[in-house]
Structures are given as C-alpha cells and as structure tokens.
Amino acid sequence: MQPAAGKLREHRLTFQKTKGKIHARAVSGRFNTWRWAMVWLTQIVFYGACWLQWPGADGPRQALWLDIAHEKFHLFGLVLWPQDALLAVFALVFAATGLFYVTALSGRLFCGFACPQTIYTMIFTWIEARVEGDHLARMKLDSQPAGPRKLALKLVKHALWAAVAAWTAITFVGYFTPIRELLPAIGAFATGPWESFWLLFYALFTYVQAGLAREAVCQHMCPYSRFQGVMFDPWTKNVAYDAARGEPRRPGRSREAGAGDCIDCGICVQVCPTGIDIRDGLQYQCINCGLCIDACDQVMARTGMPAGLIRFAPEAAGTPGGAAPGPAARPRLLLYLALLVVSCALAAWTLARRPPFLVDVLRDRGALSREGSDGRIENAYTVKLVNLGDARRDFVIDASGQPGLDVVGERRFSVDAGSIRPVALTLAMPADGGPTGALPIRLHIRSRQAPAGEIVETSRFILPAATR
Ligand code: SF4
Ligand code: SF4
C-alpha cells in the first residue's frame, strides 16, 4: 500500500505534467543563490551599460553604441568599422570556444546560469510567484474556473510581464539608437520604422519566450541542447543522481534494511524548472541549474543523511565523486583551451596593428592630365581619408616615386572624429624628356597625431608622350 504522502506527491507531479505547464516549487540553496547572482550581474550590465557616457569630439556620447546608420560601433574610446570585421570574428570564435570549454567541463552550465532564456524565465516566474503565490497556489488558481479574482491576478501578472518586456526591448534598441534620444522619440511617437519594428518585435519575443514558452524553449526549440553532447567527454560534470546510494528508494522516512538514501519525496522533481526527474538519468532537457541538488541536500539534512545524493559528477567516475584526470588526459579540453588562447592572441595582435586611419586613392577619371600655368603636367586625384579614431585628426600628404613629382596646392587636411572625408589632390611633374605613359608613384599620408603610422598608397601619374 502506498503511503498518503507518496500518493499526494504523485498526484502533484501528474497534475504538473498533464496540465502542460510547469509550476516549479521555490527552493533556496547555493545553486539558487548563484543563479540569482547571475541574474543581477547580467541585468545590471544589460540595463545599465547603455546609459554610460563617453567623452567624444563633439561632446559626450553613448559609450556602447552600435551605430548601424553610419556603420560604426562605439566601444568606449574605440571606434570599430566594417574593416574591423576580423576582430568580430575572433570575438565570436572566443565566445563560442569559451562556451564549448565550459560545456566540456561542466555540461550545460551556461544554460542553467547565464542563458538569456533562463534569466528572463526566472524574472518572469518570480513576478508570477509574487502575484499568484507559490507553486501550489498557482496550480490551484490554474485549475479554477474563470472568476473576478483569477482575472484580476492574471491581468496584473501579464501587465507586469508586458512592462518588463517593453523595458527590455527599449534597452535592446537603445544600444542601436542612443537611449537618451530613443526615450523622447518613443514618448512623442516619433520612432523610425526600424526602431518601431524592433521595439515591438523584441518586446513580444521576450514576453512570449520568457512568460509563455519558458522551459519549452529549452526542451524543444534550443538547438544547443541537441548537440551539446558532442562536447562532452567521460569526465564532463553533469548534475547526476547517485543511484548506487539512492536505490532502492524508501518512501517516507522508514529505514528498511538495504534501503537506499532516496526517500522518494519527489521534491527534486517539483523544483525542476524543466519538470524532469533527474533520477531517470542524464536527459537533454536538464539545464544543469543545480536546483534539484539544493532541494535534495535539504532533504538529506532533514533525514540525517550526508548531502550529495544528487550532485555534479562525471559519468566516468562510475560512482560520483571519483577524481577527474588532469587536462592532459582530456584532449578536448586542451583543444578548446588552445583555441581560446589563439583567438585571444589574434584579436590582441589585430587590435595592436590596427591603423588609426585608412586611405583610399582614386585618379580622377574626367581628365587624364593637363598642363599647369608653370608648364608642368598635372594629374588630379581624390583621396578618401578615413579617421578611425575618436578625435579630430590632421593629415599631410606628400608624393614620391618620380623625379620632380610634387603636390600642387593644399596638402594638409583635417578630418572629424570617426568620419570619412574625400579631398581633391593635384600632383605635378615636369615634362623634361624622361619616360612617359602611366608612371608608378607613391602617396605618403601621415597624421600629425600619429606621425609613426604613415600610410603609403601607390597610384599612377599619366604623362602623355607628346609633352616630352
Ligand atoms: S529530493 Fe532526494 S530524496 Fe527526494 S526524491 Fe529527489 S533524490 Fe530522492
Ligand atoms: S534535473 Fe536538476 S539540474 Fe536538471 S534542470 Fe532539473 S533541477 Fe535543474
């Protein structure tokens, strides 16, 4: 005969699953504390960083600003251009390899502690619990027929969800349109079509993903959960139930001879945000959040048993707790570490060698050459000066490569911070019987603010044969 407590637990678990919505029981403990620490950390950074200001050439500007309209990314004092795409590639490789490394080390740690889906689901379920009550109250409310109280609670919850989703969308778009300009524009209903689209899309996305879809995203939509297994090795730590110690289960607190430590209370399942039973073994739905560890450790403490019936343990340990070998015996870890170091070093090298400005030289196609008032032959060019820096820059242009070649007229130009300025340049050389045709020349472009960073561009000087 099944004890009454066992029947009640089974009823609750069945109820949880058949209703299709998981109302996880709240639990405290070290993993829950770490998860909330990550929520605070990530959200303070996300909601706060777009408000940071940085002194620019024309006054303070947003420190983190993806200025898509002008194809620039302001990263504090650094201005990145499309030419810096290689840096983005290295950053992506670094981020992806870092994720692979953490996964090889400790399974889906990212999913349980840092994934935006997890973070926002935690925030939304926290709001739900404040409005509707604990997991039992929420399950009861959901099973009740519609009425004024239920309607009022649901309205308040959804209004709060909508407010968080809206502010999240505003913050997200605020990294593309400076948030100090975006807020007044929203207030005046004067946002552009793209801003309006992304505000609505991202707000709806957050609301649906974190409020309605929740764990279904981790279970059915997230591709990462399907291929994460290829990053595991036998020593990857995952949340695991110590079956050797826990089985056979002993329902209630009775101590039968030969019974395991698991009292089959089901609390580890009730606290699970994805609604799985970790005692069934490693499952792709498990996000390694560790909440079942928190729950079980408390149960073990109450029953006078040592903690750790559920814990982070590698599969290869056989029984949890075996010592993992060093990195040398784990080639996968070594490979990920090497990739991390290489991508980091390449990014630093690319950044260090990044020129402070760029130059593009074009010969004027209208006239090949002309005779100047002093009898010399002149060619006209357009020099595009790209100031990659965050301050105004002064340039000086010289020419070499042919005897007597010189710049006629203006050779000094200023370019505003983070701007492109095409300038007209005239070169002249004497027609004194030397070689004619398309003669190779060099243009030397120096910045007064970075004299060592001279750029040399090659071009052609057209000297017609008839002139010599
Ligand atoms: S919380 Fe621990 S004791 Fe309770 S059912 Fe889960 S594994 Fe068994
Ligand atoms: S089984 Fe445990 S670690 Fe895995 S998702 Fe559920 S509560 Fe989190």
XYZ file of C-alpha atoms and ligand atoms in Angstrom:
484
model
C 0.000 0.000 0.000
C 1.253 3.436 -0.914
C 1.605 5.955 1.917
C -0.649 9.041 1.794
C 2.341 11.371 1.346
C 3.502 9.359 -1.641
C 0.038 9.483 -3.214
C -0.155 13.241 -2.777
C 3.286 13.704 -4.330
C 2.394 11.517 -7.301
C -0.845 13.423 -7.769
C 1.036 16.714 -7.804
C 3.624 15.511 -10.299
C 0.966 14.048 -12.584
C -1.009 17.242 -12.307
C 2.085 19.243 -13.189
C 2.710 17.258 -16.328
C -0.825 16.733 -17.612
C -1.636 20.429 -17.388
C 1.269 21.097 -19.750
C 2.571 23.945 -17.612
C 5.265 23.579 -15.017
C 4.885 25.418 -11.743
C 8.225 24.774 -10.130
C 8.466 24.810 -6.371
C 10.722 27.519 -4.939
C 13.942 26.330 -3.332
C 16.823 28.021 -1.581
C 20.425 26.904 -1.546
C 23.831 27.648 -3.017
C 22.899 26.970 -6.662
C 19.769 29.096 -6.375
C 21.907 31.873 -4.877
C 24.405 31.601 -7.742
C 21.598 31.713 -10.289
C 20.166 34.898 -8.795
C 23.641 36.411 -8.568
C 23.943 35.818 -12.315
C 20.526 37.410 -12.890
C 21.618 40.546 -11.025
C 25.020 40.669 -12.684
C 23.796 40.211 -16.255
C 20.806 42.506 -15.882
C 22.726 45.316 -14.189
C 25.154 45.183 -17.116
C 22.422 44.894 -19.777
C 20.035 47.530 -18.424
C 22.803 49.828 -17.213
C 25.547 49.805 -19.864
C 23.503 51.704 -22.459
C 23.334 54.667 -20.067
C 27.107 55.038 -19.808
C 28.542 58.147 -21.497
C 31.965 58.653 -23.060
C 33.634 61.967 -23.920
C 33.603 62.338 -27.717
C 34.929 65.020 -30.091
C 31.538 66.740 -30.196
C 30.659 66.243 -26.537
C 29.646 63.166 -24.566
C 28.162 60.270 -26.493
C 26.857 56.829 -25.581
C 29.806 54.631 -24.589
C 28.359 51.452 -26.145
C 26.624 52.306 -29.381
C 26.079 50.176 -32.481
C 25.655 52.990 -34.966
C 24.397 50.939 -37.906
C 23.355 54.005 -39.932
C 26.997 55.162 -40.044
C 28.479 51.635 -39.974
C 30.339 52.227 -36.727
C 30.478 50.520 -33.355
C 31.460 52.753 -30.468
C 33.077 50.733 -27.710
C 34.065 53.313 -25.113
C 37.156 55.010 -26.674
C 37.366 52.567 -29.557
C 35.506 53.082 -32.834
C 35.160 49.889 -34.879
C 34.381 49.992 -38.586
C 33.330 47.310 -41.089
C 37.056 46.948 -41.872
C 37.430 45.587 -38.332
C 35.169 42.617 -39.044
C 38.103 40.306 -38.354
C 38.027 41.409 -34.724
C 34.356 40.432 -34.555
C 35.250 37.031 -35.998
C 37.893 36.471 -33.315
C 35.474 37.653 -30.625
C 32.851 35.190 -31.868
C 35.378 32.339 -32.001
C 36.474 33.239 -28.461
C 32.879 33.304 -27.181
C 31.926 30.042 -28.913
C 35.074 28.253 -27.755
C 34.581 29.577 -24.224
C 31.084 28.086 -24.287
C 32.427 24.769 -25.595
C 35.098 24.735 -22.877
C 32.597 25.369 -20.081
C 30.285 22.722 -21.568
C 33.088 20.149 -21.773
C 33.981 20.964 -18.177
C 30.547 21.184 -16.561
C 27.823 20.386 -19.086
C 25.064 22.923 -19.684
C 26.293 25.361 -17.055
C 25.648 28.264 -19.416
C 22.036 27.120 -19.888
C 21.346 26.955 -16.171
C 23.083 30.147 -15.103
C 23.680 32.625 -17.927
C 21.420 31.921 -20.907
C 19.032 34.863 -21.521
C 16.148 32.391 -21.805
C 16.892 31.105 -18.298
C 17.488 34.574 -16.876
C 14.252 36.075 -18.211
C 12.229 32.979 -17.331
C 13.497 33.380 -13.751
C 12.471 37.040 -13.711
C 9.041 36.300 -15.167
C 8.346 33.368 -12.829
C 9.479 35.496 -9.881
C 6.838 38.062 -10.858
C 4.288 35.263 -11.248
C 5.061 33.951 -7.771
C 4.733 37.446 -6.250
C 1.305 37.931 -7.861
C -0.241 34.448 -7.796
C 1.542 32.806 -4.875
C 3.690 29.714 -4.510
C 3.600 26.688 -6.827
C 0.615 25.102 -5.062
C -1.376 28.348 -5.156
C -0.559 28.765 -8.844
C -1.599 25.225 -9.693
C -4.837 25.731 -7.764
C -5.515 29.021 -9.500
C -4.946 27.500 -12.940
C -7.413 24.701 -12.216
C -10.127 27.107 -11.049
C -12.843 28.344 -13.402
C -12.554 31.967 -14.540
C -13.736 34.466 -11.962
C -13.052 38.070 -10.869
C -10.127 37.120 -8.598
C -8.460 34.909 -11.170
C -8.991 37.531 -13.870
C -7.546 40.305 -11.698
C -4.451 38.258 -10.768
C -3.828 37.232 -14.370
C -4.272 40.829 -15.563
C -1.774 42.164 -13.032
C 0.747 39.434 -13.882
C 0.514 39.961 -17.620
C 0.694 43.747 -17.217
C 3.910 43.390 -15.196
C 5.311 40.937 -17.748
C 4.464 43.365 -20.538
C 6.202 46.207 -18.661
C 9.414 44.165 -18.208
C 9.268 43.023 -21.844
C 8.782 46.610 -23.031
C 11.697 47.927 -20.962
C 13.894 45.073 -22.187
C 13.026 45.958 -25.795
C 13.724 49.659 -25.180
C 17.089 48.782 -23.647
C 17.939 46.481 -26.547
C 17.102 49.108 -29.183
C 18.903 51.673 -27.007
C 22.206 50.080 -27.994
C 21.456 50.936 -31.650
C 19.765 54.315 -31.208
C 21.228 56.250 -28.261
C 18.811 55.633 -25.426
C 18.740 59.291 -24.412
C 17.343 60.073 -27.883
C 15.177 56.961 -28.088
C 13.118 57.618 -24.957
C 11.898 61.107 -26.012
C 11.201 59.708 -29.500
C 9.058 56.935 -28.014
C 7.250 59.484 -25.851
C 6.496 61.588 -28.931
C 5.568 58.540 -31.086
C 8.353 59.619 -33.418
C 10.461 56.471 -33.691
C 11.593 55.399 -37.157
C 10.209 52.309 -38.904
C 13.136 50.059 -37.932
C 13.144 51.237 -34.337
C 9.378 50.681 -34.119
C 9.696 47.223 -35.635
C 12.451 46.100 -33.265
C 10.764 47.610 -30.220
C 7.593 45.657 -30.940
C 9.370 42.503 -32.050
C 11.759 42.295 -29.116
C 9.068 43.122 -26.545
C 6.802 40.408 -27.990
C 9.720 37.996 -28.242
C 10.652 38.494 -24.559
C 7.030 38.237 -23.437
C 6.341 35.019 -25.347
C 9.690 33.327 -24.702
C 10.037 34.105 -21.004
C 6.386 34.354 -19.987
C 4.574 31.774 -22.091
C 7.054 29.365 -23.699
C 9.536 29.159 -20.783
C 11.024 25.666 -20.418
C 9.525 24.587 -23.765
C 12.273 26.681 -25.411
C 14.962 24.651 -23.592
C 13.167 21.366 -24.239
C 12.045 21.698 -27.826
C 13.431 24.808 -29.520
C 17.016 25.275 -28.369
C 19.398 23.618 -30.859
C 22.242 23.794 -28.353
C 20.607 21.165 -26.129
C 20.672 18.731 -29.072
C 24.331 18.970 -29.980
C 25.912 19.794 -26.626
C 26.598 16.082 -26.146
C 29.349 16.160 -28.763
C 31.352 18.448 -26.460
C 31.148 16.082 -23.521
C 33.869 13.669 -22.595
C 33.610 10.958 -19.933
C 34.824 13.464 -17.324
C 32.321 16.198 -18.061
C 30.491 17.018 -14.872
C 26.708 16.981 -15.008
C 24.003 17.020 -12.404
C 23.642 13.330 -11.574
C 21.729 11.180 -9.155
C 23.828 8.659 -7.239
C 21.710 5.610 -7.979
C 24.090 3.257 -6.163
C 23.498 5.218 -2.996
C 19.866 6.187 -3.519
C 18.337 2.890 -4.686
C 16.239 1.091 -3.732
C 14.145 4.068 -2.734
C 12.461 4.042 0.637
C 9.224 6.065 0.526
C 8.654 8.139 3.627
C 11.297 8.083 6.318
C 11.188 4.407 7.160
C 14.565 2.753 7.382
C 14.245 -0.715 5.972
C 17.279 -2.936 5.795
C 19.081 -2.496 2.475
C 17.046 0.591 1.504
C 18.780 3.417 -0.297
C 19.010 7.033 0.833
C 16.329 8.383 -1.539
C 13.070 8.751 0.342
C 11.168 9.277 -2.905
C 9.790 12.621 -1.739
C 9.750 13.966 -5.313
C 10.928 17.433 -4.249
C 13.827 17.256 -6.717
C 11.212 16.974 -9.478
C 8.978 19.677 -8.048
C 11.763 22.261 -8.059
C 12.976 21.383 -11.547
C 12.244 24.246 -13.963
C 12.081 21.805 -16.876
C 9.945 19.290 -14.985
C 12.194 16.249 -15.321
C 13.180 13.575 -12.844
C 16.964 13.505 -12.627
C 16.742 10.034 -11.079
C 15.891 8.737 -14.564
C 19.451 9.554 -15.662
C 21.044 12.259 -17.829
C 18.434 13.920 -20.052
C 18.829 16.540 -22.749
C 16.139 18.678 -21.058
C 18.349 19.143 -17.982
C 19.878 22.624 -17.952
C 22.298 21.859 -15.100
C 20.764 24.528 -12.894
C 21.505 22.548 -9.734
C 18.152 23.314 -8.077
C 17.476 19.601 -7.545
C 20.814 19.464 -5.695
C 19.708 22.298 -3.420
C 16.404 20.537 -2.794
C 17.862 17.092 -2.172
C 20.627 18.394 0.097
C 17.923 19.890 2.324
C 16.022 16.606 2.344
C 19.222 14.747 3.231
C 19.892 17.214 6.056
C 16.380 16.657 7.424
C 16.749 12.890 7.301
C 20.192 12.963 8.867
C 21.963 11.690 5.751
C 25.058 13.220 4.122
C 24.443 15.720 1.324
C 25.271 14.897 -2.279
C 22.752 12.221 -3.265
C 22.316 14.453 -6.325
C 25.417 16.377 -7.306
C 27.672 17.480 -10.152
C 29.554 14.354 -11.133
C 31.325 12.964 -14.187
C 29.919 9.877 -15.856
C 33.347 8.220 -15.920
C 33.637 8.359 -12.179
C 31.338 5.359 -12.016
C 30.172 6.333 -8.624
C 30.012 10.132 -8.252
C 32.976 11.666 -6.521
C 35.799 9.978 -8.422
C 38.717 12.235 -9.228
C 38.879 13.590 -12.765
C 42.211 13.332 -14.616
C 44.244 16.442 -15.424
C 43.705 18.409 -18.656
C 46.492 16.411 -20.379
C 44.267 13.346 -20.285
C 41.387 15.320 -21.768
C 42.387 16.297 -25.332
C 39.049 18.009 -25.947
C 39.697 20.447 -23.108
C 43.213 21.072 -24.398
C 41.883 21.798 -27.888
C 39.310 24.287 -26.598
C 41.937 25.944 -24.384
C 44.317 26.252 -27.333
C 41.573 27.797 -29.468
C 40.760 30.238 -26.672
C 44.378 31.338 -26.372
C 44.875 31.586 -30.157
C 41.691 33.602 -30.798
C 42.529 35.911 -27.879
C 46.111 36.416 -29.116
C 44.974 37.033 -32.701
C 42.400 39.589 -31.536
C 45.047 41.413 -29.455
C 47.512 41.339 -32.363
C 44.879 42.631 -34.819
C 43.918 45.402 -32.418
C 47.547 46.383 -31.831
C 48.274 46.527 -35.578
C 45.047 48.343 -36.374
C 45.908 51.608 -38.207
C 44.489 54.798 -36.688
C 43.263 55.866 -40.132
C 42.619 54.494 -43.613
C 43.246 55.968 -47.052
C 41.861 55.279 -50.496
C 43.319 56.993 -53.581
C 41.396 57.354 -56.852
C 42.638 59.011 -60.023
C 40.111 61.467 -61.460
C 38.658 59.796 -64.494
C 37.480 63.022 -66.173
C 40.857 64.323 -67.386
C 43.957 62.146 -67.771
C 46.343 65.063 -67.445
C 46.590 68.800 -68.066
C 49.326 71.419 -68.415
C 49.628 73.748 -65.475
C 50.316 77.513 -65.578
C 54.010 76.834 -64.812
C 54.345 74.400 -67.744
C 54.362 71.250 -65.590
C 51.930 68.387 -66.228
C 49.242 67.972 -63.580
C 47.115 64.941 -62.606
C 44.091 65.165 -60.278
C 43.194 62.609 -57.607
C 40.542 62.089 -54.988
C 41.963 60.904 -51.684
C 39.443 59.431 -49.265
C 40.661 59.952 -45.695
C 39.007 57.745 -43.063
C 39.591 58.809 -39.476
C 39.047 55.644 -37.405
C 39.729 57.406 -34.113
C 37.536 59.169 -31.636
C 39.213 62.597 -32.034
C 39.756 65.063 -34.864
C 42.870 64.252 -36.901
C 45.142 66.406 -39.129
C 46.700 64.832 -42.213
C 49.538 65.838 -44.519
C 50.072 64.268 -47.949
C 53.365 64.018 -49.871
C 54.217 62.289 -53.163
C 57.287 60.382 -54.403
C 58.309 57.836 -56.992
C 59.149 60.118 -59.935
C 61.744 62.901 -60.255
C 60.254 66.349 -59.593
C 56.877 64.952 -58.521
C 55.183 67.283 -56.053
C 51.822 68.242 -54.560
C 50.283 71.403 -56.003
C 48.098 73.480 -53.696
C 46.567 72.183 -50.479
C 48.245 69.167 -48.914
C 47.003 69.481 -45.298
C 43.535 68.320 -44.365
C 41.565 67.785 -41.154
C 39.025 65.036 -40.647
C 36.489 64.907 -37.827
C 36.410 62.008 -35.379
C 35.076 58.808 -36.867
C 34.471 60.473 -40.240
C 35.285 59.979 -43.895
C 36.435 62.980 -45.944
C 37.173 62.813 -49.686
C 39.695 65.516 -50.625
C 40.877 66.739 -54.035
C 44.638 66.465 -54.562
C 46.694 67.731 -57.506
C 50.144 66.376 -58.366
C 52.536 67.927 -60.882
C 55.818 66.919 -62.521
C 57.981 68.475 -65.224
C 57.814 67.268 -68.858
C 61.601 67.130 -69.324
C 62.218 64.263 -71.765
C 62.071 61.333 -69.342
C 59.791 58.309 -69.576
C 56.146 58.873 -70.433
C 52.914 56.917 -70.039
C 51.357 55.641 -66.798
C 54.211 56.155 -64.323
C 54.121 54.487 -60.883
C 54.020 56.908 -57.964
C 53.582 56.740 -54.184
C 51.468 58.908 -51.921
C 52.609 59.275 -48.294
C 49.803 60.107 -45.875
C 50.744 60.976 -42.310
C 48.674 62.061 -39.383
C 50.076 64.815 -37.207
C 48.668 62.977 -34.166
C 50.334 59.653 -35.163
C 53.495 60.504 -37.149
C 54.797 56.917 -36.952
C 51.694 55.494 -38.592
C 52.399 56.667 -42.157
C 50.333 55.021 -44.890
C 51.857 54.662 -48.366
C 49.436 54.232 -51.275
C 50.514 53.512 -54.862
C 48.943 55.048 -57.954
C 49.795 56.137 -61.497
C 50.764 59.522 -62.945
C 49.744 59.919 -66.619
C 52.417 61.772 -68.605
C 51.460 61.994 -72.295
C 54.260 61.244 -74.812
C 53.676 64.470 -76.737
C 54.771 66.529 -73.748
C 58.368 65.162 -73.733
S 14.889 15.060 -3.375
Fe 16.440 13.482 -2.983
S 15.379 12.121 -1.567
Fe 13.765 13.325 -2.526
S 13.143 12.118 -4.291
Fe 14.731 13.508 -5.000
S 16.600 12.275 -4.864
Fe 15.062 11.247 -3.583
S 17.217 17.993 -13.300
Fe 18.072 19.320 -11.716
S 19.757 20.387 -12.727
Fe 18.497 19.460 -14.334
S 17.097 21.110 -14.927
Fe 16.041 19.879 -13.374
S 16.539 20.915 -11.422
Fe 17.958 21.701 -12.944
